[in-house]
Coordinates of C-alpha atoms and ligand atoms in Angstrom, one line a residue:
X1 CA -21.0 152.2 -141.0
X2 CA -23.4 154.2 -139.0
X3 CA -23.4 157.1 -137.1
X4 CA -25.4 156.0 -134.4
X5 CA -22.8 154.4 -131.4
X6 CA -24.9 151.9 -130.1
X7 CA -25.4 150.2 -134.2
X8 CA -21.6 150.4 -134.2
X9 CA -21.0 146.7 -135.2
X10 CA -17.2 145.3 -134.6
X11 CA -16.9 142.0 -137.5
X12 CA -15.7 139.0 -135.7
X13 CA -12.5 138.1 -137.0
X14 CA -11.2 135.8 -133.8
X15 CA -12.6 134.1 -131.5
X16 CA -11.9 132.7 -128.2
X17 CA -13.9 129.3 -127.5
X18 CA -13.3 127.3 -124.4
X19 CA -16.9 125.8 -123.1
X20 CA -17.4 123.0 -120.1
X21 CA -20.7 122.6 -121.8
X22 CA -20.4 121.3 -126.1
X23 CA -24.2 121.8 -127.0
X24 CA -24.3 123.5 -130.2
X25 CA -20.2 123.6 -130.6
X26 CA -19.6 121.8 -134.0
X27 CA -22.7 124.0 -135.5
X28 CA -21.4 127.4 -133.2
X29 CA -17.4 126.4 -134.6
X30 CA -18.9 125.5 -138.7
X31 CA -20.4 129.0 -138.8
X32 CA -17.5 130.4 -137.2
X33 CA -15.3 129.2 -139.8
X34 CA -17.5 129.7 -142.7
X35 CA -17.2 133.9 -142.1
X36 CA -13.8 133.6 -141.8
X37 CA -13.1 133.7 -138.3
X38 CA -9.8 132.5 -136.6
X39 CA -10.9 130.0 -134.1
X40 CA -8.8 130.0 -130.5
X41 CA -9.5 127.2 -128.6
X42 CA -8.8 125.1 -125.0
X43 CA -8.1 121.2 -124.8
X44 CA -11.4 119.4 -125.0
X45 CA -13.2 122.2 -126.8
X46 CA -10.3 122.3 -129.2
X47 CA -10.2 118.7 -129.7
X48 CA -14.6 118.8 -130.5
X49 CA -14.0 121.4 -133.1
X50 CA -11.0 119.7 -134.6
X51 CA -12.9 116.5 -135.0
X52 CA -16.0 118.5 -136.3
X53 CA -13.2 119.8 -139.3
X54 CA -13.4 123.0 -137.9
X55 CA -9.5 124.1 -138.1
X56 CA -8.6 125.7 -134.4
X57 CA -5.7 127.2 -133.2
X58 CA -4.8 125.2 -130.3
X59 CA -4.6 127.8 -127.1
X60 CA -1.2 126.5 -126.3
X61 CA 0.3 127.2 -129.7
X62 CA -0.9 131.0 -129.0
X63 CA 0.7 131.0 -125.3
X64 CA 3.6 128.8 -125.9
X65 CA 2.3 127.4 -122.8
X66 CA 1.2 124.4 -122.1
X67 CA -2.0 123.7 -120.0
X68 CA -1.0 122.6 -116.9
X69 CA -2.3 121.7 -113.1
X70 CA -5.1 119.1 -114.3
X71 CA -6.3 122.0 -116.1
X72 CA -6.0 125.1 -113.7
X73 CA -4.0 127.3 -116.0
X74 CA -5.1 127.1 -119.3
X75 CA -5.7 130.3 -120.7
X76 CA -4.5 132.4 -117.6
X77 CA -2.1 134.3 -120.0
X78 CA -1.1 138.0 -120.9
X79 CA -1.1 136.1 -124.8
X80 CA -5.2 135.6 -123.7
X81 CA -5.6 138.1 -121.9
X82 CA -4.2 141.3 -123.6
X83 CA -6.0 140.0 -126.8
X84 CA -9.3 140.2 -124.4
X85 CA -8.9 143.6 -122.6
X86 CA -6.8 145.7 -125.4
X87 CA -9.8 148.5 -126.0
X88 CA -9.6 149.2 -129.6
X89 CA -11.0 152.8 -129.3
X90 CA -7.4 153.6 -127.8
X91 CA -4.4 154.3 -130.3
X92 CA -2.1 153.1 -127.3
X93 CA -3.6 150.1 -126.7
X94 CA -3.4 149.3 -130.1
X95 CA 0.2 150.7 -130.5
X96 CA 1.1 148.2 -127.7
X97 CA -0.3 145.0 -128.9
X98 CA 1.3 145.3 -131.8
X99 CA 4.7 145.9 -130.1
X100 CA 3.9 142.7 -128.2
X101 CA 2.5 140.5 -130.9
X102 CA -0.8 140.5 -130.1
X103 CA -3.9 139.6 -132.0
X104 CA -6.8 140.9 -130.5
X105 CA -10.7 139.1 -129.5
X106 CA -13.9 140.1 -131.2
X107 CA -15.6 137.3 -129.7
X108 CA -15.2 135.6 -126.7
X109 CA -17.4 132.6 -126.1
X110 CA -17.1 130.8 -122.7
X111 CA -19.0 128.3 -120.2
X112 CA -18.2 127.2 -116.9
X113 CA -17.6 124.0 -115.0
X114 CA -20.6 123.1 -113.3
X115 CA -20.0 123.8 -109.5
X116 CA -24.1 124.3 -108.4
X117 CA -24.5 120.8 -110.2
X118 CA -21.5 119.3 -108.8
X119 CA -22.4 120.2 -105.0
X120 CA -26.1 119.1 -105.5
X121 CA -24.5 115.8 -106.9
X122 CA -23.1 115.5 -103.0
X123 CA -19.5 115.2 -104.4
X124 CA -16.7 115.7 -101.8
X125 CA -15.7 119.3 -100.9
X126 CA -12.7 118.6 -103.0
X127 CA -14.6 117.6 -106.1
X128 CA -16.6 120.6 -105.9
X129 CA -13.9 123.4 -105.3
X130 CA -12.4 121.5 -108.4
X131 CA -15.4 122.3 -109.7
X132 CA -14.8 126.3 -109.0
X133 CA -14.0 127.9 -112.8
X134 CA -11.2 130.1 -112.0
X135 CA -10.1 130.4 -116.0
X136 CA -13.7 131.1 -117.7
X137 CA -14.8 134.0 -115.2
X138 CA -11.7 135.9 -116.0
X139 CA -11.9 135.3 -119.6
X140 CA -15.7 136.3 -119.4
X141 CA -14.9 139.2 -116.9
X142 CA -12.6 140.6 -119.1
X143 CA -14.3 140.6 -122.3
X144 CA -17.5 141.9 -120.2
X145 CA -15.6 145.0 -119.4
X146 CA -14.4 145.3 -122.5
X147 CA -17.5 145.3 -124.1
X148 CA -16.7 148.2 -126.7
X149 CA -14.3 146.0 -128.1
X150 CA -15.6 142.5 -127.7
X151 CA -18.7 140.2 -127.7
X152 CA -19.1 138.0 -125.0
X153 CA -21.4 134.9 -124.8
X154 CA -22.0 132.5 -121.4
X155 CA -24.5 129.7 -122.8
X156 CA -25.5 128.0 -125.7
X157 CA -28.5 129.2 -125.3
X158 CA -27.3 132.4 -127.1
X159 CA -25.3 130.7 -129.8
X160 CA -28.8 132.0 -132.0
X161 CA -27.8 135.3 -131.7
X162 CA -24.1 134.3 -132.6
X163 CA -25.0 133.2 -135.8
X164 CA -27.5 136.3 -136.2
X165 CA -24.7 138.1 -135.6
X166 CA -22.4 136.7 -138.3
X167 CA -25.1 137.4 -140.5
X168 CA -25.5 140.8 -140.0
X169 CA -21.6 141.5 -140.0
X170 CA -20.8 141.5 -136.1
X171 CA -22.9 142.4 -133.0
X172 CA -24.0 146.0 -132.5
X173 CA -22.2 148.4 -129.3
X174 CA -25.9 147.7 -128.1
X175 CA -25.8 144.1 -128.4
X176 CA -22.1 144.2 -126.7
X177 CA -23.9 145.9 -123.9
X178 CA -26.4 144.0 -123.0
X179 CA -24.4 140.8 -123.4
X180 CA -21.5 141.7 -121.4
X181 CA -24.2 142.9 -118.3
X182 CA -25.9 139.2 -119.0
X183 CA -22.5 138.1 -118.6
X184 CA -22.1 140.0 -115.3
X185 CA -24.9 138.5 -114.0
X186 CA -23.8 134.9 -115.0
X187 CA -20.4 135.4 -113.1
X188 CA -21.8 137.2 -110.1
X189 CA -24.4 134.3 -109.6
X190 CA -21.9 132.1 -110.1
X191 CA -19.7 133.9 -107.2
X192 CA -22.7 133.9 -105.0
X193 CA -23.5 130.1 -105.2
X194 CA -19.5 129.3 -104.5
X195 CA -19.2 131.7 -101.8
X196 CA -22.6 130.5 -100.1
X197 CA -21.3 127.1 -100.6
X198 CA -17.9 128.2 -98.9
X199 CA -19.4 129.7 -96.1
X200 CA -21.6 127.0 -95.1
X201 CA -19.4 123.8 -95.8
X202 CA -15.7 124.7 -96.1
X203 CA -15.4 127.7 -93.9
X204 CA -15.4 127.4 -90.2
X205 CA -19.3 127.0 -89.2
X206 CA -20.7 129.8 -86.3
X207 CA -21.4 129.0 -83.5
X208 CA -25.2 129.1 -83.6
X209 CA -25.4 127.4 -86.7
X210 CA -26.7 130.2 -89.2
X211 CA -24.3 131.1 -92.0
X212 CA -21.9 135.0 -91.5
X213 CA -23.0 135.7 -95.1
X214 CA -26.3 135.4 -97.0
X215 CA -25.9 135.6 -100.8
X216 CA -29.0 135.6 -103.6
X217 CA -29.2 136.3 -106.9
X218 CA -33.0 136.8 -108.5
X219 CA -33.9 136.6 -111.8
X220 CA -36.9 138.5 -113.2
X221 CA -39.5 136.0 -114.7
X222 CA -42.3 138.7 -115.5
X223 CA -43.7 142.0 -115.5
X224 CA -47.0 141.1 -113.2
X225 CA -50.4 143.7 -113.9
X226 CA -49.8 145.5 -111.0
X227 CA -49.0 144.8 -107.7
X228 CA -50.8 144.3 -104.4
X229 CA -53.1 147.2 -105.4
X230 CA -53.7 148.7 -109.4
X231 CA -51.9 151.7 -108.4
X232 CA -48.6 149.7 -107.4
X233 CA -46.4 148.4 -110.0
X234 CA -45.1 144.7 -109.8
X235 CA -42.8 142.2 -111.1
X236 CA -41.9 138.4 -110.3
X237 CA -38.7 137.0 -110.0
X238 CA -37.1 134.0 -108.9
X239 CA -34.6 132.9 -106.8
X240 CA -31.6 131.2 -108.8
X241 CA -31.1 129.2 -105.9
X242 CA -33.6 128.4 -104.0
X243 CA -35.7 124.8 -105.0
X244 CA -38.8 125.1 -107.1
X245 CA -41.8 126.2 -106.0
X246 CA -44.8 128.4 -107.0
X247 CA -43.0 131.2 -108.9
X248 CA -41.7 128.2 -111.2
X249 CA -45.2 126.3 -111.9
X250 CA -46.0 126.5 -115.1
X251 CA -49.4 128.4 -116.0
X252 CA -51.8 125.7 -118.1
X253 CA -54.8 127.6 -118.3
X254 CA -55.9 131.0 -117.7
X255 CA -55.1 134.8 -117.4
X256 CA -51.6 135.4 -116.1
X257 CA -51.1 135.0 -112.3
X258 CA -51.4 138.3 -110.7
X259 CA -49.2 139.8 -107.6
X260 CA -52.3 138.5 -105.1
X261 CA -52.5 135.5 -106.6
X262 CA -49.2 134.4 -105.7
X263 CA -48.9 135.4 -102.2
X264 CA -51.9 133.5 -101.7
X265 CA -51.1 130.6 -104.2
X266 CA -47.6 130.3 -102.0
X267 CA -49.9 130.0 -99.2
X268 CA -52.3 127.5 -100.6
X269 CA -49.3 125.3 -101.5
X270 CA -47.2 125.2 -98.4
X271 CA -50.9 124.2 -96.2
X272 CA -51.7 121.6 -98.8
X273 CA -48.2 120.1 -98.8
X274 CA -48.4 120.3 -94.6
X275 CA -50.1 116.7 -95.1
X276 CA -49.2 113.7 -96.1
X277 CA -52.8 112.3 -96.7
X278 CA -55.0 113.6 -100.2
X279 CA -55.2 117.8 -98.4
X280 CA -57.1 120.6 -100.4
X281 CA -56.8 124.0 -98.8
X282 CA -58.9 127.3 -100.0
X283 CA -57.1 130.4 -99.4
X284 CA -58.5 134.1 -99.5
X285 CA -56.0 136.9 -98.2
X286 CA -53.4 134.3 -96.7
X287 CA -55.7 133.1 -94.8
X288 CA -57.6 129.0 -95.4
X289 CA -61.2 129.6 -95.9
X290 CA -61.3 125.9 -95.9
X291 CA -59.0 123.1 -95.4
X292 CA -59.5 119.5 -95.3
X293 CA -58.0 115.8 -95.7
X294 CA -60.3 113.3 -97.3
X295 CA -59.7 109.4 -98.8
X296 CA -59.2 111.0 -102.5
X297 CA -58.7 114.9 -103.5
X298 CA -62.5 115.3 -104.5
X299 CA -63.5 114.7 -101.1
X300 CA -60.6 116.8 -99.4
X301 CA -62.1 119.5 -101.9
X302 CA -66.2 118.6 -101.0
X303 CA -64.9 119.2 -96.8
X304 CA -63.0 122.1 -97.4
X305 CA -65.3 123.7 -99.4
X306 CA -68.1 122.8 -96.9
X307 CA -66.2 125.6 -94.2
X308 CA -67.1 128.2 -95.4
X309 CA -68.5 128.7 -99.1
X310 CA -69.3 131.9 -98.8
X311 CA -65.2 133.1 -98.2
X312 CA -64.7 130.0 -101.3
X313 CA -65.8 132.6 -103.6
X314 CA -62.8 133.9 -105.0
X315 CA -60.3 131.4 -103.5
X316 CA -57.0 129.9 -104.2
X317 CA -57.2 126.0 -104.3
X318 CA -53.7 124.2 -103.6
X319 CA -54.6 120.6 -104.1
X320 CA -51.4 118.2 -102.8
X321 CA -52.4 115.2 -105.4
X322 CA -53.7 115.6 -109.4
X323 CA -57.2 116.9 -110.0
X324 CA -59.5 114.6 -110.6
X325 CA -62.1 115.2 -113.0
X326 CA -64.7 114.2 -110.0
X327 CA -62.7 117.2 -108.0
X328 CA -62.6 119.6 -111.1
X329 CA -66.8 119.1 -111.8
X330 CA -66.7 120.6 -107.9
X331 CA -64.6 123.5 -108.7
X332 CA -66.3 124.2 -112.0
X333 CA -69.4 125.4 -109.3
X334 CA -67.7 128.0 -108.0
X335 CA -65.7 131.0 -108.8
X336 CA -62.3 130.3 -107.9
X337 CA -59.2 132.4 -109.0
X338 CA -56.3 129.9 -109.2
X339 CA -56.4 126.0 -109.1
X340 CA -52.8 124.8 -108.5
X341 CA -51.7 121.0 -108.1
X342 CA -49.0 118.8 -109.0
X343 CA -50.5 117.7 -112.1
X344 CA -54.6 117.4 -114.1
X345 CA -55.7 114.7 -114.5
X346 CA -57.5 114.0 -118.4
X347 CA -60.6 115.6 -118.6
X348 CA -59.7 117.7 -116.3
X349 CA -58.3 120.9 -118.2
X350 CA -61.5 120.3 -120.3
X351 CA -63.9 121.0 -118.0
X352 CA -62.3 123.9 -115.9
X353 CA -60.5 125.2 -119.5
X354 CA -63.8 126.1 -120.5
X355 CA -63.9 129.1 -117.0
X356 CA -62.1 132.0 -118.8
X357 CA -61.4 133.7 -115.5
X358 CA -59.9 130.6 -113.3
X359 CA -55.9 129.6 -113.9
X360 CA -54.7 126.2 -113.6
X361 CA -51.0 126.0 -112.4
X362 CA -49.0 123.2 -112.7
X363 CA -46.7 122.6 -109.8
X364 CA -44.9 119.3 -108.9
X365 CA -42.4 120.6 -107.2
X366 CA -42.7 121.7 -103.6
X367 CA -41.4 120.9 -100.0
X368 CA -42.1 122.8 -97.2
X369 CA -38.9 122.8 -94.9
X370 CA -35.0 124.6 -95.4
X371 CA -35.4 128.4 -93.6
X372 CA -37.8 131.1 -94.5
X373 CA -36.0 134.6 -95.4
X374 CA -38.1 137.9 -94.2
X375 CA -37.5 141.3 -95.6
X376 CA -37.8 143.9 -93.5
X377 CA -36.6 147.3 -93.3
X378 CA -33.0 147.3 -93.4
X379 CA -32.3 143.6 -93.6
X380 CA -34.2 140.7 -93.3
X381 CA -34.9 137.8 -91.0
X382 CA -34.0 134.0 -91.1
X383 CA -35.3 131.2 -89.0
X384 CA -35.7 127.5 -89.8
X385 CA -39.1 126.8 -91.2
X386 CA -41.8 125.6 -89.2
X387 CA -42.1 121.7 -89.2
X388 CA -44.8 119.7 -87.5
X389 CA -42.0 117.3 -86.0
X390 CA -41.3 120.0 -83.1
X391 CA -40.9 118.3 -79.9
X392 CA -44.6 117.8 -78.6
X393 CA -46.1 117.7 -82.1
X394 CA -47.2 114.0 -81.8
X395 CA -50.3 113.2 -80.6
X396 CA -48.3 110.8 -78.2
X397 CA -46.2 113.3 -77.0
X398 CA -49.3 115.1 -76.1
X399 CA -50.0 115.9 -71.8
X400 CA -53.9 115.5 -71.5
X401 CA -54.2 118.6 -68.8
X402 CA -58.0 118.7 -68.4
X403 CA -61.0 115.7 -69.0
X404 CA -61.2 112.1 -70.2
X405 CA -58.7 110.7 -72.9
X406 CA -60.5 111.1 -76.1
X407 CA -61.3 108.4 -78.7
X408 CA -58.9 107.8 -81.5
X409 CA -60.9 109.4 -83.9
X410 CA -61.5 112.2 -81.7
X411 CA -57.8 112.5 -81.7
X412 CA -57.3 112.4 -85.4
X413 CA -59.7 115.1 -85.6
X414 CA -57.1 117.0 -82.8
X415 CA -53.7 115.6 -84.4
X416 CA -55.7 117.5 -88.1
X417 CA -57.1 120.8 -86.2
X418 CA -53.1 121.2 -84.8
X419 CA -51.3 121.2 -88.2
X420 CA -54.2 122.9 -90.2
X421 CA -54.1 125.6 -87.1
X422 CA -50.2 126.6 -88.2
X423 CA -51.4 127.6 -92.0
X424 CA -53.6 130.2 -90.1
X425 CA -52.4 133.6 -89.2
X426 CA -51.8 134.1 -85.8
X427 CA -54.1 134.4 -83.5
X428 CA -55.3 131.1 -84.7
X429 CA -58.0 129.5 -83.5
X430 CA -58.8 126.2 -85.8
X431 CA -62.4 124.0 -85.3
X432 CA -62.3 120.9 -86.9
X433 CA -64.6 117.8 -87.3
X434 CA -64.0 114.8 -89.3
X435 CA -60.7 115.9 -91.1
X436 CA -62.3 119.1 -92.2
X437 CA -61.7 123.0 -91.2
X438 CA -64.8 124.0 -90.1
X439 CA -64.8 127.4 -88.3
X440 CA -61.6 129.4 -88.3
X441 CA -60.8 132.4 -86.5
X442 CA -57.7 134.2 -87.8
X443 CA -55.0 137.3 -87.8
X444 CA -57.4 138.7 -84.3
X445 CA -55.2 140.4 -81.7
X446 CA -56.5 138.8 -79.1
X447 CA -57.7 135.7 -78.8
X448 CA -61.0 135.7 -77.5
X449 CA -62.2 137.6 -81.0
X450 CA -60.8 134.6 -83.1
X451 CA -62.4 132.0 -81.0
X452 CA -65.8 134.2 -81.2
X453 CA -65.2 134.2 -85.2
X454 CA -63.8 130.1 -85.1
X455 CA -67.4 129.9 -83.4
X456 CA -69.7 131.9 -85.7
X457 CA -68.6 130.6 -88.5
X458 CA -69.0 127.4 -87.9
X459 CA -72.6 127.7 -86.4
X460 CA -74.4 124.8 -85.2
X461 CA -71.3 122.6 -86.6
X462 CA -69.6 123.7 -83.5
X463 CA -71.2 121.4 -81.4
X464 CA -69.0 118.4 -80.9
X465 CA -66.2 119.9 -82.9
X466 CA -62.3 119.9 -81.8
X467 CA -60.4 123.1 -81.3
X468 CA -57.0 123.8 -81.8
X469 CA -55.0 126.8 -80.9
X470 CA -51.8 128.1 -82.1
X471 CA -50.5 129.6 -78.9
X472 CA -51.8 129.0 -75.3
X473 CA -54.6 130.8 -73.7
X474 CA -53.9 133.7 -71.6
X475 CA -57.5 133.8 -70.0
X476 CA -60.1 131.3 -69.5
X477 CA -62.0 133.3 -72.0
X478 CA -61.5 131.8 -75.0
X479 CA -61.8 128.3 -73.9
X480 CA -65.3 129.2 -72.5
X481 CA -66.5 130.7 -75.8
X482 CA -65.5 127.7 -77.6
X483 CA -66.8 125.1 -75.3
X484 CA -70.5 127.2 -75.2
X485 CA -70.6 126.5 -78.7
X486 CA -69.9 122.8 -78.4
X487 CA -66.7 122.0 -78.7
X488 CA -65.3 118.7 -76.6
X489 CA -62.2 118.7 -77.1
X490 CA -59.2 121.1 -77.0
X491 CA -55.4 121.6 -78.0
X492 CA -53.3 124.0 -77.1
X493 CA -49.5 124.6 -76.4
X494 CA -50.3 125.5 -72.7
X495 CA -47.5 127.2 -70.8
X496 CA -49.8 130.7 -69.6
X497 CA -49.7 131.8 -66.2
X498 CA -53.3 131.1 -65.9
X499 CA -53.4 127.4 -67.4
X500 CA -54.9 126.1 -64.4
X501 CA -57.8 128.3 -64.7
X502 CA -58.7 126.9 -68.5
X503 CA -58.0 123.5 -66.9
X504 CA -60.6 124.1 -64.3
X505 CA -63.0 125.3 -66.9
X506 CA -62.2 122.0 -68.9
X507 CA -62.9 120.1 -66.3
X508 CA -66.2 121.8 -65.1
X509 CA -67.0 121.0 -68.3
X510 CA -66.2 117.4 -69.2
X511 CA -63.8 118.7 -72.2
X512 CA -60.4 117.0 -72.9
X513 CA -58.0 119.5 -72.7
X514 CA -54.2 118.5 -74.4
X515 CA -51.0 120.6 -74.1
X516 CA -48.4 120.2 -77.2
X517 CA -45.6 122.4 -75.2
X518 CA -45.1 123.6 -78.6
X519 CA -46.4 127.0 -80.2
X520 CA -47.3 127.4 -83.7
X521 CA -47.1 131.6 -84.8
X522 CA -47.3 132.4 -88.3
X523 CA -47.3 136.0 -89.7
Ligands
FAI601 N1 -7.8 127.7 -115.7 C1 -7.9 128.1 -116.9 O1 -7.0 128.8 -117.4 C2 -9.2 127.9 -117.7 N2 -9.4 128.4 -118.8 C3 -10.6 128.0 -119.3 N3 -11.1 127.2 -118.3 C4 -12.4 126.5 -118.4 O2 -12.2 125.3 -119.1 C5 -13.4 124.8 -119.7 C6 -13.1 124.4 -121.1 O3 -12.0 123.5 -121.1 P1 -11.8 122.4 -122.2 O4 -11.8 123.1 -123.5 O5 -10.5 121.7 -121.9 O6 -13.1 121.5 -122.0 C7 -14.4 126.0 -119.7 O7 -15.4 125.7 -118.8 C8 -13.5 127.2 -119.2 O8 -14.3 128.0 -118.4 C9 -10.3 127.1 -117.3 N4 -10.5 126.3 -116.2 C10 -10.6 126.6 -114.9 O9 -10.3 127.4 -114.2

């Protein structure tokens, strides 16, 4: 015994075992038994132990009850539940379960039915809220709370520190602790995915489609170097529900990702993914440097890089098809900070392995859709992400307001400049030739300055180029700088007051002028 509360170990002498999940049971139940422990079990569990030799005490024999309600009251009993919540520290609570006949829990172990799988399964609603463990959260509740009395355990994945545990003669108060806040965790996540669930499918929908209540739980993944700046601290964490993206990809190669890194890696990924066809996009600050479509990946890479090599230094490269060893012998060039793709192909890790300073990320998973969440102060924003299939987004769909219908390529080139345009901070002003990025003007407050930046940096490539714009003109004035530079043909949402003044400057001109109807902001 030591003096020290939080080494304060309690032996396990019973145990309550009731898992939806059997990893690890006949191994968890053998040690169990071998220290001596009284073994409480539920049906199935019960039955896996039993067969495994490891004697049990059936859970009915302990209630006198027997499981009923296709299995909603098992071990919803005073019998259970007295043994879970009697704290041992207090002589009263001990006097009374003696009075009543009750053996207390040192160990609770406990995993629940698996309602996130269920739903994503697309079972009916009442599969899934058969699905909703009423039983295991109370069992694991209770023996959370009562941490000074009882160890609690969620997953097989902790069924190590179990058997550490029996070792050592019982967990420590400290080891109580922290499982029985891991076990807080489990349940409230739990909570959070049924009542999400709830809300948006059982319970009566609102009117304008977006849920009453938004629930989330986030799990920390890392400690990052810092944060935006070395003088702010940083962390990563994930959100338990949300699909896989960049905070999951797994790190092949390289220092670990920093804060920057992922803002601009996110960013990278969701304007790579935008296209269907082989896309590489180069991001510095949010922002694509360069961003192209080609036949393979190696030329997407060649074209975007070709925008603007000297913003490449530096960049984040989302690549929406494997490196090729043809694309990594490109990168290899250049400094680059993170290369992240679906997969590498071989050879590839070889050759950019041997850059200390670049990461390689792994990410196969990634769809751009669902809603985007915002923070800001005192709550946070949610809107339906922005998808290329708005009304007007088709080329077809397209009114030519200004100059000749243009060729088909010439319209590719358009139909490219448009989507690339929306992975550019607003304003956006996007030149393209040839399924390539190659002057972009971004995050100006007016217009005019990102079509004079579009415009410098694509120097004499301007001439002949396409233009898109993420929002319409308010002023003739950006349209004339981009068609003094070259550039034939233009699209826009359209929709200003003064539209008929750009269309008069298109015409003048000779350039094709095309309204979408549909706006493209991104912040
Ligand atoms: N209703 C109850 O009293 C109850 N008690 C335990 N359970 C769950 O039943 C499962 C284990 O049952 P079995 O041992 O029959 O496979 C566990 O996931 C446990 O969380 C219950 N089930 C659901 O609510």
């Amino acid at each position: 015994m030591t003096d020290k509360p939080g080494l304060q170990r309690i032996t396990t002498k019973r145990a309550l075992v009731s898992v939806y999940d059997k990893t690890g049971l006949e191994e968890l139940g053998r040690a169990l038994h071998a220290a001596g422990v009284e073994i409480v079990s539920t049906g199935s569990t019960a039955a896996r132990l039993a067969a495994a030799g490891v004697p049990v005490v059936g859970v009915e024999e302990l209630t006198g009850f027997p499981e009923c309600l296709d299995g909603r009251v098992k071990t919803l009993h005073p019998f259970v539940h007295a043994g879970i919540l009697a704290d041992r520290r207090l002589p009263d609570h001990v006097r009374q379960l003696d009075e009543l006949g009750i053996a207390p829990f040192d160990l609770v172990v406990v995993n629940l039915y698996p309602f996130t799988e269920t739903v994503a399964s697309g079972a009916s609603v009442d599969e899934c809220v058969e699905q909703i463990d009423i039983g295991g959260p109370t069992m694991v509740r209770a023996a959370a709370k009562n941490h000074p009395s009882v160890a609690v355990v969620t997953s097989p994945a902790q069924y190590d520190d179990v058997h550490a545990a029996l070792t050592a003669g019982g967990f420590t108060l400290t080891e109580r602790r922290e499982l029985a806040a891991a076990a807080f965790r489990h349940t409230a996540s739990y909570d959070v995915a049924v009542a999400g669930w709830m809300t948006e499918n059982v319970a009566e929908s609102s009117d304008d489609g977006f849920p009453s209540w938004l629930g989330a739980t986030w799990q920390k993944q890392a400690t990052l170097r810092y944060g935006e700046n070395a003088h702010q601290a940083a962390a990563l964490y994930a959100d338990n529900q949300a699909p896989a993206g960049i905070t999951q990809a797994e790190l092949l190669h390289g220092k670990p990702m920093s804060y920057n890194n992922y803002t601009d890696g996110d960013a990278a990924l969701r304007a790579a993914h935008d296209f269907d066809e082989p896309c590489v996009a180069i991001i510095k600050h949010a922002n694509p440097c360069g961003i192209a479509v080609g036949s393979d990946i190696a030329e997407a890479h060649r074209k975007a890089h070709a925008c603007d090599p000297i913003s490449a230094f530096g960049g984040v490269i989302a690549s929406n098809r494997p490196v090729t060893v043809e694309m990594a012998r490109a990168v290899a060039e250049v400094f680059t900070e993170v290369v992240i793709a679906p997969d590498f192909e071989d050879g590839v890790l070889e050759i950019l392995g041997a850059k200390k300073n670049i990461r390689l990320l792994r990410a196969p998973h990634f769809s751009l859709g669902g809603h985007s969440l915002q923070p800001i102060s005192g709550g946070a924003l949610l809107q339906e992400a922005d998808l290329i299939d708005a009304p007007g987004d088709a080329p077809q769909q397209w009114q030519l307001a200004a100059g000749e219908a243009v060729d088909d390529a010439t319209l590719a080139d358009l139909a490219f400049a448009w989507r690339a345009c929306r992975s550019v901070k607003s304003n956006a002003i996007l030149l393209a030739s040839d399924g390539a990025s190659i002057g972009v003007g971004m995050g100006q407050v007016n217009r005019v300055d990102s079509c004079k930046l579009a415009v410098d940096r694509a120097g004499d490539r301007a001439s002949g180029s396409v233009a898109a714009s993420d929002a319409f003109f308010p002023f003739s004035d950006g349209p004339l700088i981009l068609i003094e530079a070259g550039v034939r043909a233009i699209v826009q949402p359209g929709g200003s007051m003064r539209d008929a003044e750009t269309i008069d400057l298109c015409r003048e001109h000779g350039v094709a002028l095309y309204f979408t109807g549909t706006r493209h902001f991104f912040h």
